[in-house]
Coordinates of C-alpha atoms in Angstrom, one line a residue:
M1 CA -15.3 34.1 -107.5
R2 CA -15.1 31.0 -105.5
M3 CA -18.0 30.4 -103.1
N4 CA -17.3 28.4 -100.0
E5 CA -20.4 27.1 -98.3
P6 CA -22.2 26.4 -96.1
V7 CA -21.8 29.2 -93.6
T8 CA -23.1 29.4 -90.0
Q9 CA -22.6 33.1 -89.3
Q10 CA -21.1 32.1 -86.0
P11 CA -18.0 34.2 -85.1
V12 CA -14.8 32.9 -83.8
R13 CA -12.8 35.3 -81.7
V14 CA -9.2 36.1 -82.7
P15 CA -7.3 36.8 -79.5
P16 CA -5.1 39.9 -79.1
G17 CA -1.5 39.1 -80.1
A18 CA -2.6 36.4 -82.5
N19 CA -0.1 35.6 -85.3
I20 CA -1.9 33.9 -88.2
L21 CA 0.6 33.4 -91.0
S22 CA 0.5 31.8 -94.4
T23 CA 2.5 32.0 -97.6
T24 CA 1.5 31.1 -101.2
D25 CA 3.4 30.6 -104.4
A26 CA 3.0 33.1 -107.2
K27 CA -0.2 31.3 -108.3
G28 CA -1.8 31.6 -104.9
R29 CA -1.4 28.0 -103.8
I30 CA -0.6 27.6 -100.1
T31 CA 3.0 26.7 -99.3
H32 CA 3.1 27.3 -95.6
V33 CA 0.7 27.8 -92.7
N34 CA 1.6 28.2 -89.0
D35 CA 0.0 26.4 -86.1
E36 CA -2.4 29.3 -85.3
F37 CA -3.7 29.3 -88.9
V38 CA -4.4 25.6 -88.6
R39 CA -6.0 26.0 -85.2
I40 CA -8.4 28.8 -86.1
S41 CA -9.3 27.7 -89.6
G42 CA -10.3 24.1 -88.5
F43 CA -8.5 22.6 -91.4
E44 CA -5.7 20.0 -91.1
R45 CA -2.3 21.2 -92.4
D46 CA -2.4 18.6 -95.2
E47 CA -5.8 19.8 -96.3
L48 CA -4.4 23.4 -96.7
L49 CA -1.0 22.8 -98.3
G50 CA -1.0 23.0 -102.1
Q51 CA -4.6 24.3 -102.2
P52 CA -5.7 27.8 -103.5
H53 CA -5.7 30.3 -100.7
N54 CA -9.3 31.3 -101.5
M55 CA -10.5 28.1 -100.0
I56 CA -10.9 30.1 -96.7
R57 CA -12.7 33.0 -98.4
H58 CA -16.1 33.8 -96.9
P59 CA -19.0 34.4 -99.2
D60 CA -19.7 37.7 -97.5
M61 CA -16.4 39.1 -98.7
P62 CA -17.1 41.2 -101.9
R63 CA -15.0 40.9 -105.0
L64 CA -14.1 44.6 -104.9
A65 CA -12.0 44.1 -101.8
F66 CA -9.9 41.4 -103.5
D67 CA -9.7 43.4 -106.7
A68 CA -7.9 46.1 -104.7
L69 CA -5.7 43.4 -103.0
W70 CA -4.5 41.9 -106.3
T71 CA -4.0 45.3 -107.9
R72 CA -1.6 46.3 -105.2
L73 CA 0.2 43.0 -105.0
R74 CA 0.8 42.7 -108.7
A75 CA 2.2 46.2 -108.6
G76 CA 4.7 45.1 -106.0
D77 CA 3.0 46.8 -103.1
S78 CA 1.6 45.6 -99.9
W79 CA -2.1 45.6 -99.0
L80 CA -3.9 46.2 -95.7
G81 CA -7.5 45.2 -95.2
L82 CA -10.2 43.8 -92.9
V83 CA -11.1 40.4 -94.0
K84 CA -13.8 37.8 -93.0
N85 CA -12.5 34.3 -93.4
R86 CA -14.5 31.0 -93.3
C87 CA -13.6 28.1 -91.0
K88 CA -13.9 24.6 -92.2
N89 CA -17.2 24.1 -90.3
G90 CA -18.8 27.3 -91.7
D91 CA -18.0 29.6 -88.8
H92 CA -16.0 32.8 -89.5
Y93 CA -13.4 35.0 -88.0
W94 CA -12.5 38.7 -88.7
V95 CA -8.8 39.6 -89.1
K96 CA -6.7 42.6 -90.0
A97 CA -4.7 41.2 -92.9
Y98 CA -1.4 42.5 -94.2
A99 CA -0.4 40.9 -97.5
T100 CA 3.1 41.4 -99.1
P101 CA 4.6 40.2 -102.3
I102 CA 8.1 38.6 -101.8
Q103 CA 10.5 39.0 -104.7
D104 CA 13.5 37.0 -105.7
D105 CA 16.9 38.3 -106.7
D106 CA 15.7 39.0 -110.3
G107 CA 12.8 41.2 -109.0
N108 CA 10.1 38.6 -109.8
T109 CA 7.4 37.8 -107.3
S110 CA 8.2 34.3 -105.9
E111 CA 5.6 34.2 -103.2
Y112 CA 3.0 36.1 -101.2
Q113 CA 3.0 36.4 -97.5
S114 CA -0.1 37.2 -95.4
I115 CA 0.0 38.1 -91.7
R116 CA -3.3 38.2 -89.9
T117 CA -4.0 39.7 -86.5
A118 CA -7.0 40.7 -84.4
P119 CA -9.1 43.7 -85.8
P120 CA -8.3 47.0 -84.1
D121 CA -11.8 47.2 -82.6
Q122 CA -15.4 46.1 -83.1
A123 CA -16.3 49.4 -84.8
C124 CA -14.1 48.4 -87.7
V125 CA -15.9 45.1 -88.0
D126 CA -19.3 46.7 -87.8
R127 CA -18.4 49.2 -90.6
A128 CA -16.9 46.4 -92.7
E129 CA -20.1 44.3 -92.4
S130 CA -22.3 47.2 -93.5
L131 CA -20.0 48.3 -96.3
Y132 CA -19.4 44.8 -97.7
A133 CA -23.1 44.1 -97.7
G134 CA -23.7 47.2 -99.6
I135 CA -21.1 46.3 -102.2
R136 CA -22.4 42.8 -102.7
A137 CA -25.9 44.3 -103.4
R138 CA -24.4 46.2 -106.3
E139 CA -22.2 43.4 -107.8
P140 CA -22.7 42.2 -111.4
G141 CA -26.3 42.1 -112.4
K142 CA -27.3 44.5 -109.5
G143 CA -25.6 47.7 -110.5
P144 CA -22.1 49.4 -110.6
I145 CA -19.5 48.3 -108.0
G146 CA -16.8 50.9 -108.6
L147 CA -18.4 53.7 -106.7
T148 CA -17.7 52.4 -103.2
N149 CA -13.9 52.4 -103.8
T150 CA -13.6 55.9 -105.1
R151 CA -12.8 59.0 -103.1
P152 CA -15.7 61.5 -103.2
R153 CA -14.9 65.1 -104.1
R154 CA -14.5 67.1 -100.9
I155 CA -13.9 70.8 -100.3
P156 CA -10.2 71.2 -99.4
F157 CA -9.5 71.5 -95.7
H158 CA -8.2 75.1 -96.0
W159 CA -11.4 76.2 -97.7
R160 CA -13.4 74.5 -94.9
V161 CA -11.4 76.6 -92.4
V162 CA -12.2 79.7 -94.3
G163 CA -15.9 78.8 -94.4
L164 CA -15.8 78.3 -90.6
V165 CA -14.2 81.7 -90.2
A166 CA -16.7 83.4 -92.5
V167 CA -19.7 81.9 -90.6
T168 CA -18.4 82.7 -87.1
S169 CA -17.2 86.3 -88.0
L170 CA -20.3 87.4 -89.9
P171 CA -22.4 88.2 -86.8
A172 CA -19.6 90.2 -85.4
A173 CA -19.2 92.2 -88.6
A174 CA -23.0 92.8 -88.8
A175 CA -23.0 94.1 -85.2
G176 CA -20.1 96.5 -85.8
S177 CA -20.6 100.3 -85.1
Y178 CA -19.1 101.2 -88.5
G179 CA -21.3 101.5 -91.6
A180 CA -22.5 98.5 -93.4
G181 CA -20.0 99.1 -96.3
A182 CA -17.1 99.3 -94.0
A183 CA -18.2 96.2 -92.1
L184 CA -18.6 94.3 -95.3
A185 CA -15.2 95.5 -96.5
G186 CA -13.6 94.5 -93.2
W187 CA -15.3 91.1 -93.3
C188 CA -14.1 90.5 -96.9
A189 CA -10.5 91.5 -96.0
G190 CA -10.6 89.2 -93.0
L191 CA -11.8 86.3 -95.2
I192 CA -8.9 87.0 -97.7
L193 CA -6.4 87.0 -94.9
A194 CA -8.0 83.8 -93.4
A195 CA -7.8 82.1 -96.8
L196 CA -4.2 83.0 -97.4
G197 CA -3.2 82.1 -93.8
S198 CA -5.1 78.8 -93.9
Y199 CA -3.6 77.8 -97.2
A200 CA -0.1 78.5 -95.9
L201 CA -0.6 76.8 -92.6
T202 CA -2.1 73.7 -94.2
A203 CA 0.6 73.3 -96.8
R204 CA 2.4 70.7 -94.8
L205 CA -0.9 68.8 -94.1
R206 CA -1.7 68.7 -97.8
S207 CA 1.8 67.4 -98.6
M208 CA 1.5 64.7 -95.9
V209 CA -1.9 63.6 -97.2
R210 CA -0.6 63.5 -100.8
E211 CA 2.3 61.3 -99.8
A212 CA 0.0 59.1 -97.7
R213 CA -2.3 58.5 -100.6
E214 CA 0.6 57.7 -102.9
R215 CA 1.6 54.9 -100.5
V216 CA -1.8 53.6 -99.5
D217 CA -4.7 54.7 -101.8
D218 CA -7.7 52.5 -100.8
P219 CA -10.8 54.5 -100.0
L220 CA -12.8 51.4 -99.1
M221 CA -10.4 50.4 -96.4
E222 CA -10.2 54.0 -95.2
R223 CA -13.9 53.8 -94.6
V224 CA -13.5 50.5 -92.8
F225 CA -10.6 51.5 -90.5
A226 CA -11.2 55.2 -90.1
G227 CA -14.9 55.7 -90.9
D228 CA -14.5 58.2 -93.8
T229 CA -12.2 59.3 -96.6
S230 CA -11.0 62.6 -95.2
E231 CA -7.5 63.9 -95.1
F232 CA -7.2 62.6 -91.5
A233 CA -8.5 59.2 -92.5
S234 CA -5.7 58.9 -95.2
L235 CA -3.1 59.8 -92.6
A236 CA -4.5 57.3 -90.1
M237 CA -4.6 54.6 -92.8
E238 CA -0.9 55.2 -93.7
R239 CA 0.1 55.0 -90.0
L240 CA -1.8 51.8 -89.6
A241 CA -0.1 50.4 -92.7
L242 CA 3.3 51.3 -91.4
T243 CA 2.7 49.7 -88.0
S244 CA 1.2 46.7 -89.7
E245 CA 4.4 46.3 -91.8
L246 CA 6.7 46.4 -88.8
D247 CA 4.3 44.0 -87.0
A248 CA 4.4 41.6 -90.0
V249 CA 8.2 41.6 -90.0
S250 CA 8.4 40.8 -86.2
K251 CA 5.7 38.1 -86.5
R252 CA 7.4 36.4 -89.5
L253 CA 10.6 36.4 -87.5
A254 CA 8.8 34.9 -84.5
D255 CA 7.3 32.2 -86.7
A256 CA 10.7 31.4 -88.2
T257 CA 12.2 31.3 -84.7
G258 CA 9.5 29.0 -83.5
E259 CA 10.1 26.7 -86.5
L260 CA 13.9 26.7 -85.7
E261 CA 13.2 25.9 -82.0
R262 CA 10.9 23.0 -83.0
S263 CA 13.6 21.7 -85.3
M264 CA 16.2 21.9 -82.6
D265 CA 13.9 20.1 -80.1
S266 CA 13.4 17.4 -82.8
C267 CA 17.2 17.2 -83.2
K268 CA 17.7 16.9 -79.5
D269 CA 15.2 14.1 -79.4
S270 CA 16.9 12.3 -82.2
V271 CA 20.3 12.8 -80.6
G272 CA 18.9 11.4 -77.4
E273 CA 17.5 8.4 -79.1
V274 CA 20.8 7.8 -80.9
M275 CA 22.8 8.1 -77.6
S276 CA 20.3 5.7 -75.9
S277 CA 20.8 3.3 -78.7
I278 CA 24.6 3.6 -78.5
N279 CA 24.5 3.0 -74.7
E280 CA 22.3 0.0 -75.3
Q281 CA 24.8 -1.3 -77.9
S282 CA 27.7 -0.5 -75.7
S283 CA 26.0 -2.4 -72.8
E284 CA 25.3 -5.4 -75.1
T285 CA 28.9 -5.2 -76.4
D286 CA 30.2 -5.3 -72.8
Q287 CA 28.0 -8.3 -72.2
V288 CA 29.3 -10.0 -75.3
A289 CA 32.9 -9.3 -74.2
A290 CA 32.3 -10.6 -70.8
A291 CA 30.7 -13.8 -72.3
T292 CA 33.6 -14.1 -74.6
E293 CA 36.0 -13.8 -71.7
E294 CA 34.1 -16.4 -69.8
M295 CA 34.0 -18.7 -72.8
S296 CA 37.8 -18.2 -73.3
Q297 CA 38.4 -19.1 -69.6
T298 CA 36.2 -22.1 -70.0
V299 CA 38.0 -23.3 -73.1
Q300 CA 41.4 -22.8 -71.3
E301 CA 40.0 -24.8 -68.4
I302 CA 38.9 -27.6 -70.7
A303 CA 42.3 -27.6 -72.4
R304 CA 44.0 -27.8 -69.0
H305 CA 41.8 -30.7 -67.9
A306 CA 42.4 -32.4 -71.3
A307 CA 46.2 -32.0 -70.9
E308 CA 46.0 -33.3 -67.3
A309 CA 43.9 -36.3 -68.5
D310 CA 46.4 -37.0 -71.4
E311 CA 49.3 -36.8 -68.9
A312 CA 47.5 -39.2 -66.5
A313 CA 46.7 -41.6 -69.4
G314 CA 50.4 -41.5 -70.3
R315 CA 51.4 -42.4 -66.8
V316 CA 48.9 -45.3 -66.8
R317 CA 50.3 -46.6 -70.1
A318 CA 53.8 -46.4 -68.7
A319 CA 52.9 -48.3 -65.5
T320 CA 51.1 -50.9 -67.6
E321 CA 54.1 -51.4 -69.8
A322 CA 56.4 -51.6 -66.8
G323 CA 54.2 -54.3 -65.1
G324 CA 54.2 -56.3 -68.3
Q325 CA 57.9 -56.6 -68.2

């Protein structure tokens, strides 16, 4: 994995509403960056274009996070994660990154698009710092790395509800006025009813969780964004992915609109320059026409004077000849 150093560990704040956008070709070479990307990264646009996108990767980012990224992108799916990027001067900035493969008409991936925005809150950043540090400590040569991105086996939610009912109802059963056998039988019957009812009532929840994990199955990022890998964390992760997808569409459109506006402004400037040049040429043409008119009048005046001189010379010759006779 590429190591970009040095680093200063000085954070750069990403403002709310930021739209940090970049695209790469199918090999990960940068093909487009917007102005916000250039501004926060500290690189010049010419330094970024054509370069591998991992030139902004911070050494604190573990390989495991990017393994999940590329697994999803190569499968044609989008990826959502919290990423620490390195600035040119070694500072860093945290972003919520939403990466998407863009496919051509033949269904082949032609480019990758990444929209980055400010993290949801500081708690996400703190959890990411801790989790990523733990993963790096177990990278090759230091132990297994796959454990952190697996979902631990948990007692299903409906069984946890039954357990809660059992614990809370046991004192009441023990204090009952009926015999111990009757109390135990009643308690067991209550647990069976609780189990059946809980299983039925949570059927929709289990279905929603299963669908959420089919769309976004990334336990590491569930830990980062939601704090655990519970059923509710999976639902929260799916909702965040959906809102990020909508946000990515709107921000890509905003970037394209901005590019169009800048092109139109440039065209307006060019048209203005052309019109100014035409006006200057028109003025110069008018001046040439006026000068030509003046010259024509001068030539006519000279011709008239020449004719008059020739006529006068003729009269002189005639008078001279008459005097000689």
